[in-house]
Amino acid sequence: MLVASSERGIVAILLGDDPELLVRDLQDRFPRAELVGGDRDYEELVARVVGFVEAPAIGLDLPLDIRGTVFQQRVWDALREIPAGNTATYRDIARRIGAPASVRAVANACGANALAVAIPCHRVIRRDGTVSGYRWGVARKERLLEREKS
């Protein structure tokens, strides 16, 4: 897990198995970012994020610096309303934001999300109830959903 923040809050929670790929993803998203590690206060913040990922029901009481288009932010706001342990379809989200024909755009907004679990794109499933694509892998999405149900 890689956590990054700005002066306004957390801008990225990236998941993956390869630390180098996570750093590259962060650098691609924020090319002017200053990468700093080993700060004790920041390690505490990261520990809180890890705790949240492990037990989403506890909530994440940290400020987020959510960056995206107006449409993406509407999608992400709708996703944040899905309670832990529940799911919604891409079509459900499109309807909730008043854009019922924008199912594919909703899926693209999920793929653009840089705040894994804090903006719970993993709670979005296909209309037939199956788990589909997830930026950080379908197997990880399934594990997150299982963890939230238990």
mmCIF file with all atom_site columns, C-alpha atoms in Angstrom:
data_model
loop_
_atom_site.group_PDB
_atom_site.id
_atom_site.type_symbol
_atom_site.label_atom_id
_atom_site.label_alt_id
_atom_site.label_comp_id
_atom_site.label_asym_id
_atom_site.label_entity_id
_atom_site.label_seq_id
_atom_site.pdbx_PDB_ins_code
_atom_site.Cartn_x
_atom_site.Cartn_y
_atom_site.Cartn_z
_atom_site.occupancy
_atom_site.B_iso_or_equiv
_atom_site.pdbx_formal_charge
_atom_site.auth_seq_id
_atom_site.auth_comp_id
_atom_site.auth_asym_id
_atom_site.auth_atom_id
_atom_site.pdbx_PDB_model_num
ATOM 1   C CA . MET A 1 1   ? 0.000   0.000   0.000   1.00 0.00 ? 1   MET A CA 1
ATOM 2   C CA . LEU A 1 2   ? 1.200   3.482   -0.819  1.00 0.00 ? 2   LEU A CA 1
ATOM 3   C CA . VAL A 1 3   ? -0.365  6.524   0.843   1.00 0.00 ? 3   VAL A CA 1
ATOM 4   C CA . ALA A 1 4   ? 0.233   10.063  -0.385  1.00 0.00 ? 4   ALA A CA 1
ATOM 5   C CA . SER A 1 5   ? -1.091  13.370  0.848   1.00 0.00 ? 5   SER A CA 1
ATOM 6   C CA . SER A 1 6   ? -1.127  17.075  0.157   1.00 0.00 ? 6   SER A CA 1
ATOM 7   C CA . GLU A 1 7   ? -1.501  19.911  2.599   1.00 0.00 ? 7   GLU A CA 1
ATOM 8   C CA . ARG A 1 8   ? -5.302  19.438  2.247   1.00 0.00 ? 8   ARG A CA 1
ATOM 9   C CA . GLY A 1 9   ? -5.471  15.695  2.924   1.00 0.00 ? 9   GLY A CA 1
ATOM 10  C CA . ILE A 1 10  ? -4.856  12.234  1.514   1.00 0.00 ? 10  ILE A CA 1
ATOM 11  C CA . VAL A 1 11  ? -4.677  12.304  -2.293  1.00 0.00 ? 11  VAL A CA 1
ATOM 12  C CA . ALA A 1 12  ? -3.867  8.663   -2.951  1.00 0.00 ? 12  ALA A CA 1
ATOM 13  C CA . ILE A 1 13  ? -4.207  5.229   -1.434  1.00 0.00 ? 13  ILE A CA 1
ATOM 14  C CA . LEU A 1 14  ? -2.737  2.859   -3.973  1.00 0.00 ? 14  LEU A CA 1
ATOM 15  C CA . LEU A 1 15  ? -2.751  -0.929  -3.630  1.00 0.00 ? 15  LEU A CA 1
ATOM 16  C CA . GLY A 1 16  ? -0.477  -3.443  -5.266  1.00 0.00 ? 16  GLY A CA 1
ATOM 17  C CA . ASP A 1 17  ? 2.110   -6.148  -4.927  1.00 0.00 ? 17  ASP A CA 1
ATOM 18  C CA . ASP A 1 18  ? 5.065   -4.288  -6.455  1.00 0.00 ? 18  ASP A CA 1
ATOM 19  C CA . PRO A 1 19  ? 6.295   -1.232  -4.523  1.00 0.00 ? 19  PRO A CA 1
ATOM 20  C CA . GLU A 1 20  ? 8.115   0.126   -7.595  1.00 0.00 ? 20  GLU A CA 1
ATOM 21  C CA . LEU A 1 21  ? 4.916   0.038   -9.650  1.00 0.00 ? 21  LEU A CA 1
ATOM 22  C CA . LEU A 1 22  ? 3.053   1.837   -6.868  1.00 0.00 ? 22  LEU A CA 1
ATOM 23  C CA . VAL A 1 23  ? 5.655   4.606   -6.800  1.00 0.00 ? 23  VAL A CA 1
ATOM 24  C CA . ARG A 1 24  ? 5.573   4.855   -10.600 1.00 0.00 ? 24  ARG A CA 1
ATOM 25  C CA . ASP A 1 25  ? 1.754   5.089   -10.517 1.00 0.00 ? 25  ASP A CA 1
ATOM 26  C CA . LEU A 1 26  ? 2.007   7.878   -7.950  1.00 0.00 ? 26  LEU A CA 1
ATOM 27  C CA . GLN A 1 27  ? 4.627   9.710   -9.992  1.00 0.00 ? 27  GLN A CA 1
ATOM 28  C CA . ASP A 1 28  ? 2.478   9.416   -13.117 1.00 0.00 ? 28  ASP A CA 1
ATOM 29  C CA . ARG A 1 29  ? -0.511  10.877  -11.256 1.00 0.00 ? 29  ARG A CA 1
ATOM 30  C CA . PHE A 1 30  ? 1.456   13.594  -9.471  1.00 0.00 ? 30  PHE A CA 1
ATOM 31  C CA . PRO A 1 31  ? 4.593   14.308  -11.515 1.00 0.00 ? 31  PRO A CA 1
ATOM 32  C CA . ARG A 1 32  ? 5.611   17.296  -9.353  1.00 0.00 ? 32  ARG A CA 1
ATOM 33  C CA . ALA A 1 33  ? 5.156   15.455  -6.054  1.00 0.00 ? 33  ALA A CA 1
ATOM 34  C CA . GLU A 1 34  ? 7.972   15.417  -3.542  1.00 0.00 ? 34  GLU A CA 1
ATOM 35  C CA . LEU A 1 35  ? 8.391   11.863  -2.297  1.00 0.00 ? 35  LEU A CA 1
ATOM 36  C CA . VAL A 1 36  ? 9.359   11.675  1.364   1.00 0.00 ? 36  VAL A CA 1
ATOM 37  C CA . GLY A 1 37  ? 9.595   8.562   3.497   1.00 0.00 ? 37  GLY A CA 1
ATOM 38  C CA . GLY A 1 38  ? 10.473  7.608   7.025   1.00 0.00 ? 38  GLY A CA 1
ATOM 39  C CA . ASP A 1 39  ? 8.691   10.469  8.776   1.00 0.00 ? 39  ASP A CA 1
ATOM 40  C CA . ARG A 1 40  ? 7.330   9.262   12.129  1.00 0.00 ? 40  ARG A CA 1
ATOM 41  C CA . ASP A 1 41  ? 4.150   11.372  12.029  1.00 0.00 ? 41  ASP A CA 1
ATOM 42  C CA . TYR A 1 42  ? 3.440   10.230  8.500   1.00 0.00 ? 42  TYR A CA 1
ATOM 43  C CA . GLU A 1 43  ? 3.971   6.613   9.461   1.00 0.00 ? 43  GLU A CA 1
ATOM 44  C CA . GLU A 1 44  ? 1.226   7.086   12.053  1.00 0.00 ? 44  GLU A CA 1
ATOM 45  C CA . LEU A 1 45  ? -1.102  8.409   9.351   1.00 0.00 ? 45  LEU A CA 1
ATOM 46  C CA . VAL A 1 46  ? -0.248  5.426   7.135   1.00 0.00 ? 46  VAL A CA 1
ATOM 47  C CA . ALA A 1 47  ? -0.956  3.067   10.045  1.00 0.00 ? 47  ALA A CA 1
ATOM 48  C CA . ARG A 1 48  ? -4.420  4.625   10.408  1.00 0.00 ? 48  ARG A CA 1
ATOM 49  C CA . VAL A 1 49  ? -5.070  4.101   6.684   1.00 0.00 ? 49  VAL A CA 1
ATOM 50  C CA . VAL A 1 50  ? -3.874  0.486   6.920   1.00 0.00 ? 50  VAL A CA 1
ATOM 51  C CA . GLY A 1 51  ? -6.200  -0.048  9.884   1.00 0.00 ? 51  GLY A CA 1
ATOM 52  C CA . PHE A 1 52  ? -9.073  1.343   7.835   1.00 0.00 ? 52  PHE A CA 1
ATOM 53  C CA . VAL A 1 53  ? -8.282  -0.918  4.861   1.00 0.00 ? 53  VAL A CA 1
ATOM 54  C CA . GLU A 1 54  ? -8.150  -3.916  7.186   1.00 0.00 ? 54  GLU A CA 1
ATOM 55  C CA . ALA A 1 55  ? -11.409 -2.965  8.960   1.00 0.00 ? 55  ALA A CA 1
ATOM 56  C CA . PRO A 1 56  ? -13.438 -0.541  6.805   1.00 0.00 ? 56  PRO A CA 1
ATOM 57  C CA . ALA A 1 57  ? -16.312 -0.482  9.289   1.00 0.00 ? 57  ALA A CA 1
ATOM 58  C CA . ILE A 1 58  ? -14.181 1.654   11.634  1.00 0.00 ? 58  ILE A CA 1
ATOM 59  C CA . GLY A 1 59  ? -14.282 4.483   9.104   1.00 0.00 ? 59  GLY A CA 1
ATOM 60  C CA . LEU A 1 60  ? -11.539 6.790   7.961   1.00 0.00 ? 60  LEU A CA 1
ATOM 61  C CA . ASP A 1 61  ? -11.526 9.949   9.998   1.00 0.00 ? 61  ASP A CA 1
ATOM 62  C CA . LEU A 1 62  ? -8.868  11.732  7.956   1.00 0.00 ? 62  LEU A CA 1
ATOM 63  C CA . PRO A 1 63  ? -9.230  14.565  5.457   1.00 0.00 ? 63  PRO A CA 1
ATOM 64  C CA . LEU A 1 64  ? -9.223  13.565  1.794   1.00 0.00 ? 64  LEU A CA 1
ATOM 65  C CA . ASP A 1 65  ? -8.000  15.724  -1.074  1.00 0.00 ? 65  ASP A CA 1
ATOM 66  C CA . ILE A 1 66  ? -10.227 14.292  -3.799  1.00 0.00 ? 66  ILE A CA 1
ATOM 67  C CA . ARG A 1 67  ? -9.102  15.319  -7.283  1.00 0.00 ? 67  ARG A CA 1
ATOM 68  C CA . GLY A 1 68  ? -11.103 14.625  -10.391 1.00 0.00 ? 68  GLY A CA 1
ATOM 69  C CA . THR A 1 69  ? -13.576 16.017  -12.864 1.00 0.00 ? 69  THR A CA 1
ATOM 70  C CA . VAL A 1 70  ? -17.006 17.153  -11.751 1.00 0.00 ? 70  VAL A CA 1
ATOM 71  C CA . PHE A 1 71  ? -18.484 13.928  -13.154 1.00 0.00 ? 71  PHE A CA 1
ATOM 72  C CA . GLN A 1 72  ? -15.899 11.761  -11.390 1.00 0.00 ? 72  GLN A CA 1
ATOM 73  C CA . GLN A 1 73  ? -16.542 13.536  -8.107  1.00 0.00 ? 73  GLN A CA 1
ATOM 74  C CA . ARG A 1 74  ? -20.294 12.936  -8.467  1.00 0.00 ? 74  ARG A CA 1
ATOM 75  C CA . VAL A 1 75  ? -19.606 9.228   -9.017  1.00 0.00 ? 75  VAL A CA 1
ATOM 76  C CA . TRP A 1 76  ? -17.166 9.068   -6.103  1.00 0.00 ? 76  TRP A CA 1
ATOM 77  C CA . ASP A 1 77  ? -19.615 10.851  -3.794  1.00 0.00 ? 77  ASP A CA 1
ATOM 78  C CA . ALA A 1 78  ? -22.256 8.240   -4.687  1.00 0.00 ? 78  ALA A CA 1
ATOM 79  C CA . LEU A 1 79  ? -19.780 5.428   -4.000  1.00 0.00 ? 79  LEU A CA 1
ATOM 80  C CA . ARG A 1 80  ? -18.981 6.816   -0.572  1.00 0.00 ? 80  ARG A CA 1
ATOM 81  C CA . GLU A 1 81  ? -22.673 6.465   0.297   1.00 0.00 ? 81  GLU A CA 1
ATOM 82  C CA . ILE A 1 82  ? -22.579 2.665   -0.190  1.00 0.00 ? 82  ILE A CA 1
ATOM 83  C CA . PRO A 1 83  ? -22.278 1.160   3.305   1.00 0.00 ? 83  PRO A CA 1
ATOM 84  C CA . ALA A 1 84  ? -19.516 -1.349  4.026   1.00 0.00 ? 84  ALA A CA 1
ATOM 85  C CA . GLY A 1 85  ? -20.757 -4.861  3.312   1.00 0.00 ? 85  GLY A CA 1
ATOM 86  C CA . ASN A 1 86  ? -23.094 -3.673  0.537   1.00 0.00 ? 86  ASN A CA 1
ATOM 87  C CA . THR A 1 87  ? -22.668 -3.365  -3.206  1.00 0.00 ? 87  THR A CA 1
ATOM 88  C CA . ALA A 1 88  ? -24.252 -1.453  -6.076  1.00 0.00 ? 88  ALA A CA 1
ATOM 89  C CA . THR A 1 89  ? -24.115 -1.900  -9.831  1.00 0.00 ? 89  THR A CA 1
ATOM 90  C CA . TYR A 1 90  ? -22.583 0.536   -12.274 1.00 0.00 ? 90  TYR A CA 1
ATOM 91  C CA . ARG A 1 91  ? -26.123 1.185   -13.515 1.00 0.00 ? 91  ARG A CA 1
ATOM 92  C CA . ASP A 1 92  ? -27.287 1.924   -9.942  1.00 0.00 ? 92  ASP A CA 1
ATOM 93  C CA . ILE A 1 93  ? -24.564 4.536   -9.579  1.00 0.00 ? 93  ILE A CA 1
ATOM 94  C CA . ALA A 1 94  ? -25.369 6.077   -12.963 1.00 0.00 ? 94  ALA A CA 1
ATOM 95  C CA . ARG A 1 95  ? -29.001 6.429   -11.907 1.00 0.00 ? 95  ARG A CA 1
ATOM 96  C CA . ARG A 1 96  ? -28.083 7.849   -8.477  1.00 0.00 ? 96  ARG A CA 1
ATOM 97  C CA . ILE A 1 97  ? -26.103 10.657  -10.058 1.00 0.00 ? 97  ILE A CA 1
ATOM 98  C CA . GLY A 1 98  ? -28.864 11.432  -12.556 1.00 0.00 ? 98  GLY A CA 1
ATOM 99  C CA . ALA A 1 99  ? -27.030 10.105  -15.603 1.00 0.00 ? 99  ALA A CA 1
ATOM 100 C CA . PRO A 1 100 ? -28.674 6.712   -16.300 1.00 0.00 ? 100 PRO A CA 1
ATOM 101 C CA . ALA A 1 101 ? -27.077 6.370   -19.752 1.00 0.00 ? 101 ALA A CA 1
ATOM 102 C CA . SER A 1 102 ? -23.561 6.882   -18.383 1.00 0.00 ? 102 SER A CA 1
ATOM 103 C CA . VAL A 1 103 ? -22.823 3.369   -17.145 1.00 0.00 ? 103 VAL A CA 1
ATOM 104 C CA . ARG A 1 104 ? -19.522 3.155   -19.041 1.00 0.00 ? 104 ARG A CA 1
ATOM 105 C CA . ALA A 1 105 ? -18.472 6.604   -17.795 1.00 0.00 ? 105 ALA A CA 1
ATOM 106 C CA . VAL A 1 106 ? -19.210 5.455   -14.230 1.00 0.00 ? 106 VAL A CA 1
ATOM 107 C CA . ALA A 1 107 ? -16.918 2.466   -14.783 1.00 0.00 ? 107 ALA A CA 1
ATOM 108 C CA . ASN A 1 108 ? -14.216 4.790   -16.132 1.00 0.00 ? 108 ASN A CA 1
ATOM 109 C CA . ALA A 1 109 ? -14.566 7.043   -13.078 1.00 0.00 ? 109 ALA A CA 1
ATOM 110 C CA . CYS A 1 110 ? -14.086 3.980   -10.871 1.00 0.00 ? 110 CYS A CA 1
ATOM 111 C CA . GLY A 1 111 ? -10.930 3.140   -12.792 1.00 0.00 ? 111 GLY A CA 1
ATOM 112 C CA . ALA A 1 112 ? -9.598  6.673   -12.317 1.00 0.00 ? 112 ALA A CA 1
ATOM 113 C CA . ASN A 1 113 ? -10.040 6.582   -8.541  1.00 0.00 ? 113 ASN A CA 1
ATOM 114 C CA . ALA A 1 114 ? -6.750  7.073   -6.676  1.00 0.00 ? 114 ALA A CA 1
ATOM 115 C CA . LEU A 1 115 ? -8.211  6.620   -3.189  1.00 0.00 ? 115 LEU A CA 1
ATOM 116 C CA . ALA A 1 116 ? -8.651  2.858   -2.862  1.00 0.00 ? 116 ALA A CA 1
ATOM 117 C CA . VAL A 1 117 ? -11.153 1.836   -0.195  1.00 0.00 ? 117 VAL A CA 1
ATOM 118 C CA . ALA A 1 118 ? -11.685 5.468   0.937   1.00 0.00 ? 118 ALA A CA 1
ATOM 119 C CA . ILE A 1 119 ? -13.672 5.859   -2.286  1.00 0.00 ? 119 ILE A CA 1
ATOM 120 C CA . PRO A 1 120 ? -15.015 2.307   -2.386  1.00 0.00 ? 120 PRO A CA 1
ATOM 121 C CA . CYS A 1 121 ? -15.018 1.417   -6.068  1.00 0.00 ? 121 CYS A CA 1
ATOM 122 C CA . HIS A 1 122 ? -14.611 -2.187  -4.953  1.00 0.00 ? 122 HIS A CA 1
ATOM 123 C CA . ARG A 1 123 ? -18.291 -2.097  -3.903  1.00 0.00 ? 123 ARG A CA 1
ATOM 124 C CA . VAL A 1 124 ? -19.434 -1.713  -7.520  1.00 0.00 ? 124 VAL A CA 1
ATOM 125 C CA . ILE A 1 125 ? -20.350 -4.919  -9.315  1.00 0.00 ? 125 ILE A CA 1
ATOM 126 C CA . ARG A 1 126 ? -21.887 -5.914  -12.621 1.00 0.00 ? 126 ARG A CA 1
ATOM 127 C CA . ARG A 1 127 ? -25.608 -6.006  -13.151 1.00 0.00 ? 127 ARG A CA 1
ATOM 128 C CA . ASP A 1 128 ? -25.542 -9.825  -13.070 1.00 0.00 ? 128 ASP A CA 1
ATOM 129 C CA . GLY A 1 129 ? -23.997 -9.695  -9.585  1.00 0.00 ? 129 GLY A CA 1
ATOM 130 C CA . THR A 1 130 ? -20.512 -10.786 -10.607 1.00 0.00 ? 130 THR A CA 1
ATOM 131 C CA . VAL A 1 131 ? -17.333 -9.045  -9.583  1.00 0.00 ? 131 VAL A CA 1
ATOM 132 C CA . SER A 1 132 ? -15.601 -7.387  -12.505 1.00 0.00 ? 132 SER A CA 1
ATOM 133 C CA . GLY A 1 133 ? -12.612 -5.183  -13.167 1.00 0.00 ? 133 GLY A CA 1
ATOM 134 C CA . TYR A 1 134 ? -10.813 -3.381  -10.395 1.00 0.00 ? 134 TYR A CA 1
ATOM 135 C CA . ARG A 1 135 ? -7.815  -1.113  -10.828 1.00 0.00 ? 135 ARG A CA 1
ATOM 136 C CA . TRP A 1 136 ? -5.910  -3.138  -8.228  1.00 0.00 ? 136 TRP A CA 1
ATOM 137 C CA . GLY A 1 137 ? -7.057  -6.594  -9.359  1.00 0.00 ? 137 GLY A CA 1
ATOM 138 C CA . VAL A 1 138 ? -10.288 -8.578  -9.213  1.00 0.00 ? 138 VAL A CA 1
ATOM 139 C CA . ALA A 1 139 ? -8.884  -10.970 -6.579  1.00 0.00 ? 139 ALA A CA 1
ATOM 140 C CA . ARG A 1 140 ? -8.119  -8.008  -4.291  1.00 0.00 ? 140 ARG A CA 1
ATOM 141 C CA . LYS A 1 141 ? -11.634 -6.631  -4.920  1.00 0.00 ? 141 LYS A CA 1
ATOM 142 C CA . GLU A 1 142 ? -13.134 -9.984  -3.906  1.00 0.00 ? 142 GLU A CA 1
ATOM 143 C CA . ARG A 1 143 ? -11.020 -10.068 -0.712  1.00 0.00 ? 143 ARG A CA 1
ATOM 144 C CA . LEU A 1 144 ? -12.096 -6.524  0.202   1.00 0.00 ? 144 LEU A CA 1
ATOM 145 C CA . LEU A 1 145 ? -15.765 -7.415  -0.296  1.00 0.00 ? 145 LEU A CA 1
ATOM 146 C CA . GLU A 1 146 ? -15.394 -10.599 1.761   1.00 0.00 ? 146 GLU A CA 1
ATOM 147 C CA . ARG A 1 147 ? -13.637 -8.715  4.557   1.00 0.00 ? 147 ARG A CA 1
ATOM 148 C CA . GLU A 1 148 ? -16.462 -6.162  4.673   1.00 0.00 ? 148 GLU A CA 1
ATOM 149 C CA . LYS A 1 149 ? -19.128 -8.871  4.921   1.00 0.00 ? 149 LYS A CA 1
ATOM 150 C CA . SER A 1 150 ? -17.478 -10.596 7.889   1.00 0.00 ? 150 SER A CA 1
#
